[in-house]
mmCIF file of C-alpha atoms in Angstrom:
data_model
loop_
_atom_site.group_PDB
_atom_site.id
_atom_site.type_symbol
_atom_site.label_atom_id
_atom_site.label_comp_id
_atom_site.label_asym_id
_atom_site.label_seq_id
_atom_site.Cartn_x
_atom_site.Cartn_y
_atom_site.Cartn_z
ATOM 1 C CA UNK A 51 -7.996 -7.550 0.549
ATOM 2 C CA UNK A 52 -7.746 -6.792 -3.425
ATOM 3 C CA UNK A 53 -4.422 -8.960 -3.554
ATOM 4 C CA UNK A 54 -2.406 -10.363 -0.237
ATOM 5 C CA UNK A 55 -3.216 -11.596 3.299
ATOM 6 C CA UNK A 56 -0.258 -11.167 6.190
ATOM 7 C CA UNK A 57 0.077 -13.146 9.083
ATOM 8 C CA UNK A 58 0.364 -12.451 11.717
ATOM 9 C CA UNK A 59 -2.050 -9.457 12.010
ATOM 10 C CA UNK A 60 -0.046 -8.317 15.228
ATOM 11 C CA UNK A 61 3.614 -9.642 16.208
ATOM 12 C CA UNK A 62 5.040 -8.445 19.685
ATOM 13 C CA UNK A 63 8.921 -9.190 20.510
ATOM 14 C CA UNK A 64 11.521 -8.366 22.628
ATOM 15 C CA UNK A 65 14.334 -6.168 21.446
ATOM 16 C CA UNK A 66 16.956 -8.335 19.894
ATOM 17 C CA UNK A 67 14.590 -11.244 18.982
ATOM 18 C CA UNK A 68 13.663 -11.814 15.182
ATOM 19 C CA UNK A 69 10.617 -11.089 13.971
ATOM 20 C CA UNK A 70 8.999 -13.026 11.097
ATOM 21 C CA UNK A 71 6.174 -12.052 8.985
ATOM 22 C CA UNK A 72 4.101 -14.016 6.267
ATOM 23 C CA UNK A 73 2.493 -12.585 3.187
ATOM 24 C CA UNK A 74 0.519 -14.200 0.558
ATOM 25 C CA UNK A 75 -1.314 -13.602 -2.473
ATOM 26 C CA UNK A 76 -3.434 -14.624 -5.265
ATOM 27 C CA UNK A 77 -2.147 -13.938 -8.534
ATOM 28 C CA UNK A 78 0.766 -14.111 -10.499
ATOM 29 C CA UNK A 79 3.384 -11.434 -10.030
ATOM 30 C CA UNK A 80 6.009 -9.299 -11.819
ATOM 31 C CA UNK A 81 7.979 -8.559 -8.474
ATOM 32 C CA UNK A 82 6.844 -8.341 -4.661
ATOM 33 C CA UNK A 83 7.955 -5.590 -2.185
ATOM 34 C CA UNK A 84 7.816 -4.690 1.269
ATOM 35 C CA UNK A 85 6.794 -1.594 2.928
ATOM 36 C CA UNK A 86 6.822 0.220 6.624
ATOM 37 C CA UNK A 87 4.356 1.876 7.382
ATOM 38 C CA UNK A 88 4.989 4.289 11.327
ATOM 39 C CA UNK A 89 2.074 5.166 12.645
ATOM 40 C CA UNK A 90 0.515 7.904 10.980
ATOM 41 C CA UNK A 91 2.953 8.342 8.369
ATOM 42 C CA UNK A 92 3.024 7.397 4.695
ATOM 43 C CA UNK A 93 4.595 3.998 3.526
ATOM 44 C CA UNK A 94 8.905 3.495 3.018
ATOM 45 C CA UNK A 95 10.100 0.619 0.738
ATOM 46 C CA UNK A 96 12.275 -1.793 2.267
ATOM 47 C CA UNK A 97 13.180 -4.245 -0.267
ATOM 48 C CA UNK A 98 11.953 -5.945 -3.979
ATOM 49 C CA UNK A 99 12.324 -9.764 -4.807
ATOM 50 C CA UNK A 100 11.589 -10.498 -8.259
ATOM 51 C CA UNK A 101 9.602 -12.939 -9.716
ATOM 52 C CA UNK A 102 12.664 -15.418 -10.705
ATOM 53 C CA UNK A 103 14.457 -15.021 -7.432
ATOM 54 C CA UNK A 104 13.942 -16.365 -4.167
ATOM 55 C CA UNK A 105 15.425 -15.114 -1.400
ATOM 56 C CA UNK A 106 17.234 -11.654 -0.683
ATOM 57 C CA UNK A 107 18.929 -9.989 1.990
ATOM 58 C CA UNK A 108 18.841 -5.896 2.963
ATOM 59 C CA UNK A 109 21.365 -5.186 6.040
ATOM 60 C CA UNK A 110 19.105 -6.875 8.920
ATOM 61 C CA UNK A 111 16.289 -7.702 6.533
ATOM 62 C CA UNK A 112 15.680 -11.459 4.608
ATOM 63 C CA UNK A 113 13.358 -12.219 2.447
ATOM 64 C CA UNK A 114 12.266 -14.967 0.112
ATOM 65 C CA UNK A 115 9.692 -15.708 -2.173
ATOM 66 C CA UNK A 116 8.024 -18.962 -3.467
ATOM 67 C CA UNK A 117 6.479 -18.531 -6.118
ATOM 68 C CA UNK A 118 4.881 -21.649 -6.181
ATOM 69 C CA UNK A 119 3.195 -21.100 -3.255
ATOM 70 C CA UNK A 120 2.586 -17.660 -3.838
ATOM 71 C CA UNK A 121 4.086 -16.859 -0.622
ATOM 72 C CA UNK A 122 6.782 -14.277 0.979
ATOM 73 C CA UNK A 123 8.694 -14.127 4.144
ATOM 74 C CA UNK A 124 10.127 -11.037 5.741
ATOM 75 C CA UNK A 125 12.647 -11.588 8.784
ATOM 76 C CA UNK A 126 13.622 -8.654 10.593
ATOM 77 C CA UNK A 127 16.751 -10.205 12.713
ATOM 78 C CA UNK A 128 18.368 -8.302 15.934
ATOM 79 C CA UNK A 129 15.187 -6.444 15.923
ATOM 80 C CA UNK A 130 15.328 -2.795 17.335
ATOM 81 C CA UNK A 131 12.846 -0.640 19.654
ATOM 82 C CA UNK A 132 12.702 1.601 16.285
ATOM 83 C CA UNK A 133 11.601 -0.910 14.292
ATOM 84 C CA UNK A 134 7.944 -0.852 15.874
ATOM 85 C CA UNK A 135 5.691 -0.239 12.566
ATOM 86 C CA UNK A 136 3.328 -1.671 10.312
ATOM 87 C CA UNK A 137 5.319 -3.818 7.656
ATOM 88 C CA UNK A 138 2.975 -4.089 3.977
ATOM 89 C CA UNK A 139 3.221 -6.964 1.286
ATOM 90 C CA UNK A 140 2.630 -5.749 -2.260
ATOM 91 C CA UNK A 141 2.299 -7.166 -5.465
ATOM 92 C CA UNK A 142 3.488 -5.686 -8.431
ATOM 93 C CA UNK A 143 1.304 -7.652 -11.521
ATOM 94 C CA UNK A 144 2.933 -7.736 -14.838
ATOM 95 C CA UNK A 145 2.675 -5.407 -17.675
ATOM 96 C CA UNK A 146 0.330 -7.873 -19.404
ATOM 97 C CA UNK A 147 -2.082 -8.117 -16.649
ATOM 98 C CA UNK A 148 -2.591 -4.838 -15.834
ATOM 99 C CA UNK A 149 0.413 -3.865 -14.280
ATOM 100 C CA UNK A 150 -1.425 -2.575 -10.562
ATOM 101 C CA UNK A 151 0.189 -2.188 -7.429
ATOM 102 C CA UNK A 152 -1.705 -4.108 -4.518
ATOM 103 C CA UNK A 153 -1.176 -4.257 -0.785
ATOM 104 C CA UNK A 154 -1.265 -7.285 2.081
ATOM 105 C CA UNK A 155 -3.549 -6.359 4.881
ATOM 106 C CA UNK A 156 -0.451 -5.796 6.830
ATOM 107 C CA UNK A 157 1.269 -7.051 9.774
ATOM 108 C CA UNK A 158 1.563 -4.570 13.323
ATOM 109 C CA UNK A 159 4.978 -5.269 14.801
ATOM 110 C CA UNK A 160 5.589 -4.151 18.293
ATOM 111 C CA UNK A 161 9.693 -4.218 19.959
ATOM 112 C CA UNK A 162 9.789 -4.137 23.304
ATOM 113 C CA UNK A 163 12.841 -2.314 24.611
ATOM 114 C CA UNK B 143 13.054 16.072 -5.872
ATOM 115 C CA UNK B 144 10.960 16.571 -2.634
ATOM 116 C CA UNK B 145 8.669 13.646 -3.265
ATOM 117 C CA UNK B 146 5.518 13.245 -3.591
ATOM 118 C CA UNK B 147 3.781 16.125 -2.586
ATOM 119 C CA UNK B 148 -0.453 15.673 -1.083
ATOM 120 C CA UNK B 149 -2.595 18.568 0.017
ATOM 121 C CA UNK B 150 -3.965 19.084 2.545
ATOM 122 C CA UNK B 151 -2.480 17.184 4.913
ATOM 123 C CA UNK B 152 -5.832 16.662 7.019
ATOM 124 C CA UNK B 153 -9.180 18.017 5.989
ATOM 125 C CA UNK B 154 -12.267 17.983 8.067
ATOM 126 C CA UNK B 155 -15.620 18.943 6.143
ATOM 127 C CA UNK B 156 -19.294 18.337 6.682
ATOM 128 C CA UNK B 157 -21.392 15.593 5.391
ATOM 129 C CA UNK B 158 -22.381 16.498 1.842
ATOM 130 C CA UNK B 159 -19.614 18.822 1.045
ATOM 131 C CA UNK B 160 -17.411 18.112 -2.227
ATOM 132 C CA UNK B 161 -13.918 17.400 -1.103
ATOM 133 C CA UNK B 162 -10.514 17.529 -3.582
ATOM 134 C CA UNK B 163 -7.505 15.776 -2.456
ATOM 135 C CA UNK B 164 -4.562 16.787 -4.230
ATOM 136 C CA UNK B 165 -1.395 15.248 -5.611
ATOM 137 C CA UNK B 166 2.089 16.111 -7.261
ATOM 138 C CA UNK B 167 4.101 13.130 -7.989
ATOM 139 C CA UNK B 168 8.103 12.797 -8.431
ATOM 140 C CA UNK B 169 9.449 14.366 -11.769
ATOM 141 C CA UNK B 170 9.681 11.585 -14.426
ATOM 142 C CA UNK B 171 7.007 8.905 -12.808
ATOM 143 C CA UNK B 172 5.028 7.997 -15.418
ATOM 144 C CA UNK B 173 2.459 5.922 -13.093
ATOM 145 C CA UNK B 174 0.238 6.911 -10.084
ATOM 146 C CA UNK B 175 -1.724 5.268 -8.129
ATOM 147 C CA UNK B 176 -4.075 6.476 -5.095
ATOM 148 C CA UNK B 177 -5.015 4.443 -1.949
ATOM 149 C CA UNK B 178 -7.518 4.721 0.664
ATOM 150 C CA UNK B 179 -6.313 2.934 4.049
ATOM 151 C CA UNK B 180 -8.777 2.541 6.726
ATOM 152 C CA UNK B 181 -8.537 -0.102 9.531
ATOM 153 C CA UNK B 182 -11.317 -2.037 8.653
ATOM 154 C CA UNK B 183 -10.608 -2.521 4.862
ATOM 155 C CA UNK B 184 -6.732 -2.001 5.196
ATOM 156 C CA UNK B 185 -4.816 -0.061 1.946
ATOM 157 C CA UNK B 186 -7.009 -0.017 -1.150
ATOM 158 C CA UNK B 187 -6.220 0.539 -4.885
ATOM 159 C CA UNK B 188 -8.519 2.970 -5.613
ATOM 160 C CA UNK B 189 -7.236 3.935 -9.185
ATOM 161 C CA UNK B 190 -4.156 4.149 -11.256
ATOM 162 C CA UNK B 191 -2.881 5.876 -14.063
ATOM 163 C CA UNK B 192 -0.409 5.376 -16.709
ATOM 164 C CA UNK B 193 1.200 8.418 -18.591
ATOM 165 C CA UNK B 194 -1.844 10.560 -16.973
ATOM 166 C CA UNK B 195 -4.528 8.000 -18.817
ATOM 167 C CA UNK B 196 -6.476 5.993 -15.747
ATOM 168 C CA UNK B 197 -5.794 1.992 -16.796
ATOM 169 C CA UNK B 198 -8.085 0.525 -13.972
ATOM 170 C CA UNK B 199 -10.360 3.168 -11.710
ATOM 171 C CA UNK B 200 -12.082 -0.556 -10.790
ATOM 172 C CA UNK B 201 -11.250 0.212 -6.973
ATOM 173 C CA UNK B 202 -12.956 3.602 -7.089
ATOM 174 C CA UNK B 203 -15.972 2.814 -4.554
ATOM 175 C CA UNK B 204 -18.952 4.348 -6.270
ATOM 176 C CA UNK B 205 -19.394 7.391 -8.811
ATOM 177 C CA UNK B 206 -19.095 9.961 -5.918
ATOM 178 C CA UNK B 207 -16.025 9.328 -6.511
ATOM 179 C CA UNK B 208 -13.968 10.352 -9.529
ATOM 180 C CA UNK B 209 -9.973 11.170 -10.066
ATOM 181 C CA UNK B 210 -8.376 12.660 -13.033
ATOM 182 C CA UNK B 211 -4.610 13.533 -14.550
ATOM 183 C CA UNK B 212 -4.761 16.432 -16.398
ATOM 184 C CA UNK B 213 -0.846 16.443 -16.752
ATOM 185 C CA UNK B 214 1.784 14.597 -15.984
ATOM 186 C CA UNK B 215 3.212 16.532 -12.584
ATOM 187 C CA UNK B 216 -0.757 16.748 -10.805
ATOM 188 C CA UNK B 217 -3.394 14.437 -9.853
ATOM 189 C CA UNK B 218 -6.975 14.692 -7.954
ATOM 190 C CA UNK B 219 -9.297 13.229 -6.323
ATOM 191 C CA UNK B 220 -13.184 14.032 -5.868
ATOM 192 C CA UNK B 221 -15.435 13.051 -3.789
ATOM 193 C CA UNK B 222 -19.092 14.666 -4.141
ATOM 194 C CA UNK B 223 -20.974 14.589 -2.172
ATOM 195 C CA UNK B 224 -18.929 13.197 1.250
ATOM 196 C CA UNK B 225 -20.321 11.113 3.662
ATOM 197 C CA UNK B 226 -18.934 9.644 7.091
ATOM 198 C CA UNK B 227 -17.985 6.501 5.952
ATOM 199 C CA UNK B 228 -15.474 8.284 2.859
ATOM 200 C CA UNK B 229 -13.407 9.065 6.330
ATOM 201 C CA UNK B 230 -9.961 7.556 5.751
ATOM 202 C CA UNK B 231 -6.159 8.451 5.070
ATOM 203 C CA UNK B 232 -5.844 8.859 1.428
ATOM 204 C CA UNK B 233 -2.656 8.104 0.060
ATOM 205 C CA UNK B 234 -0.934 9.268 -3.778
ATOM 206 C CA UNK B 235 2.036 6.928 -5.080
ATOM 207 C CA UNK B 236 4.305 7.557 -7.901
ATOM 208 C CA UNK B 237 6.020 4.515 -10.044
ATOM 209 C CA UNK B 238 9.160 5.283 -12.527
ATOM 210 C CA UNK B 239 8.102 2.654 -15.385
ATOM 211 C CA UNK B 240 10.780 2.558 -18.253
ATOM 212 C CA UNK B 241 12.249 0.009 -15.585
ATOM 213 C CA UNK B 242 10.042 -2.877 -14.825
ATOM 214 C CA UNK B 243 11.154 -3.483 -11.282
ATOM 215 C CA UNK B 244 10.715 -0.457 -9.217
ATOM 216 C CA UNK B 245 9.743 0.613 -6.044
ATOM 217 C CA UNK B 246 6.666 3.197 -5.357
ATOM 218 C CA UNK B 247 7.109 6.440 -4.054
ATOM 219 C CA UNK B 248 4.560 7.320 -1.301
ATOM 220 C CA UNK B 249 2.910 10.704 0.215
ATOM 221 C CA UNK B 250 2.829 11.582 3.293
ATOM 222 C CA UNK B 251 -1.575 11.186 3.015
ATOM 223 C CA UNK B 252 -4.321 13.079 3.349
ATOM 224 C CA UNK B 253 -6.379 12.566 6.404
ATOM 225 C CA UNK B 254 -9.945 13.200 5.761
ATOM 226 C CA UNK B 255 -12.881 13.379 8.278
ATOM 227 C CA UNK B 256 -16.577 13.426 6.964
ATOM 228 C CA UNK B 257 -18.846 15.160 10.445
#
């Protein structure tokens, strides 16, 4: 991909389990988002981490950031049936670098009720 | 605002045929960006623009291809002539910059199928 790599490609839980997902990516960053993605729909933010932070929590969502790594975690706890979707890394470069938007290659998460 | 508004939502046209994907993004966005997402290649930058001036079209796949910005509240995207393998959801995004950590604003895509 132009930017990130998820793993894993595919995730399948049980309703109530957590679900984790991996990003990473290549360059430096300004910020770093997640996305959802249902199938055949367009793509909802979930949640930002800047640059100079490292972990941050939405409701049921957690996610950190190393930096040093250039790596990202997204935990989905108490998952739901509803939350079946395609969750999206992306990397927002800073100003001085161009200041594009890139994507992961995405991670398919399945909840079994 | 509604959002950001694509049209059509699906288009279906014949091998060779100029296609023109269409894009309104929110009020006050001063950057847009357009992806292509097919399953083999996943969500691709194709080309963004800053206050309607393109600032890296170095996704756009080959010169069939071409977008422009004539103003700030509309956005296209050509393809001329179509082939098979242009068939993919194609997807407009909208960015408020005066902040420097925002979230994009997604359409709902366009689905196109080159027969």
């Amino acid at each position: 991909s132009q930017q990130g790599e998820e793993d894993p490609q595919a995730l399948s839980i049980q309703e109530g389990e957590n679900a984790t997902m991996n990003c990473s990516y290549k360059t430096s960053i300004n910020n770093l988002q997640w996305y959802r993605q249902n199938s055949g729909r367009g793509l909802v933010h979930l949640i930002l981490i800047r640059s100079n932070e490292r972990e941050k929590h939405s409701g049921r969502l957690r996610v950190t950031l190393d930096t040093s790594k250039k790596s990202s975690s997204l935990l989905i706890t108490a998952s739901r049936a509803a939350d079946t979707a395609s969750y999206f890394c992306a990397t927002h470069l800073p100003m001085n670098t161009g200041n594009q938007f890139y994507f992961g290659t995405g991670t398919s998460l399945t909840v079994i009720p | 605002d509604a959002g950001v508004i694509q049209s059509p939502r699906h288009e279906v046209t014949e091998m060779g045929q100029e296609v023109t994907l269409r894009c309104k993004p929110i009020s006050g966005h001063n950057s847009l960006f357009w992806y292509r997402q097919t399953m083999m290649r996943g969500l691709e930058l194709l080309i963004y623009f800053n206050n309607n001036v393109p600032i890296d079209d170095s996704g756009m796949p080959e010169d069939r291809f071409s977008a422009k910005m004539p103003n700030a509240s509309f956005s296209t995207l050509k393809i001329q002539p179509s082939e098979p393998r242009d068939s993919a959801v194609y997807f407009c995004a909208s960015r408020p910059d005066r902040m420097q950590n925002t979230e994009a604003f997604f359409g709902q895509g366009t689905r196109l199928t080159v027969v």
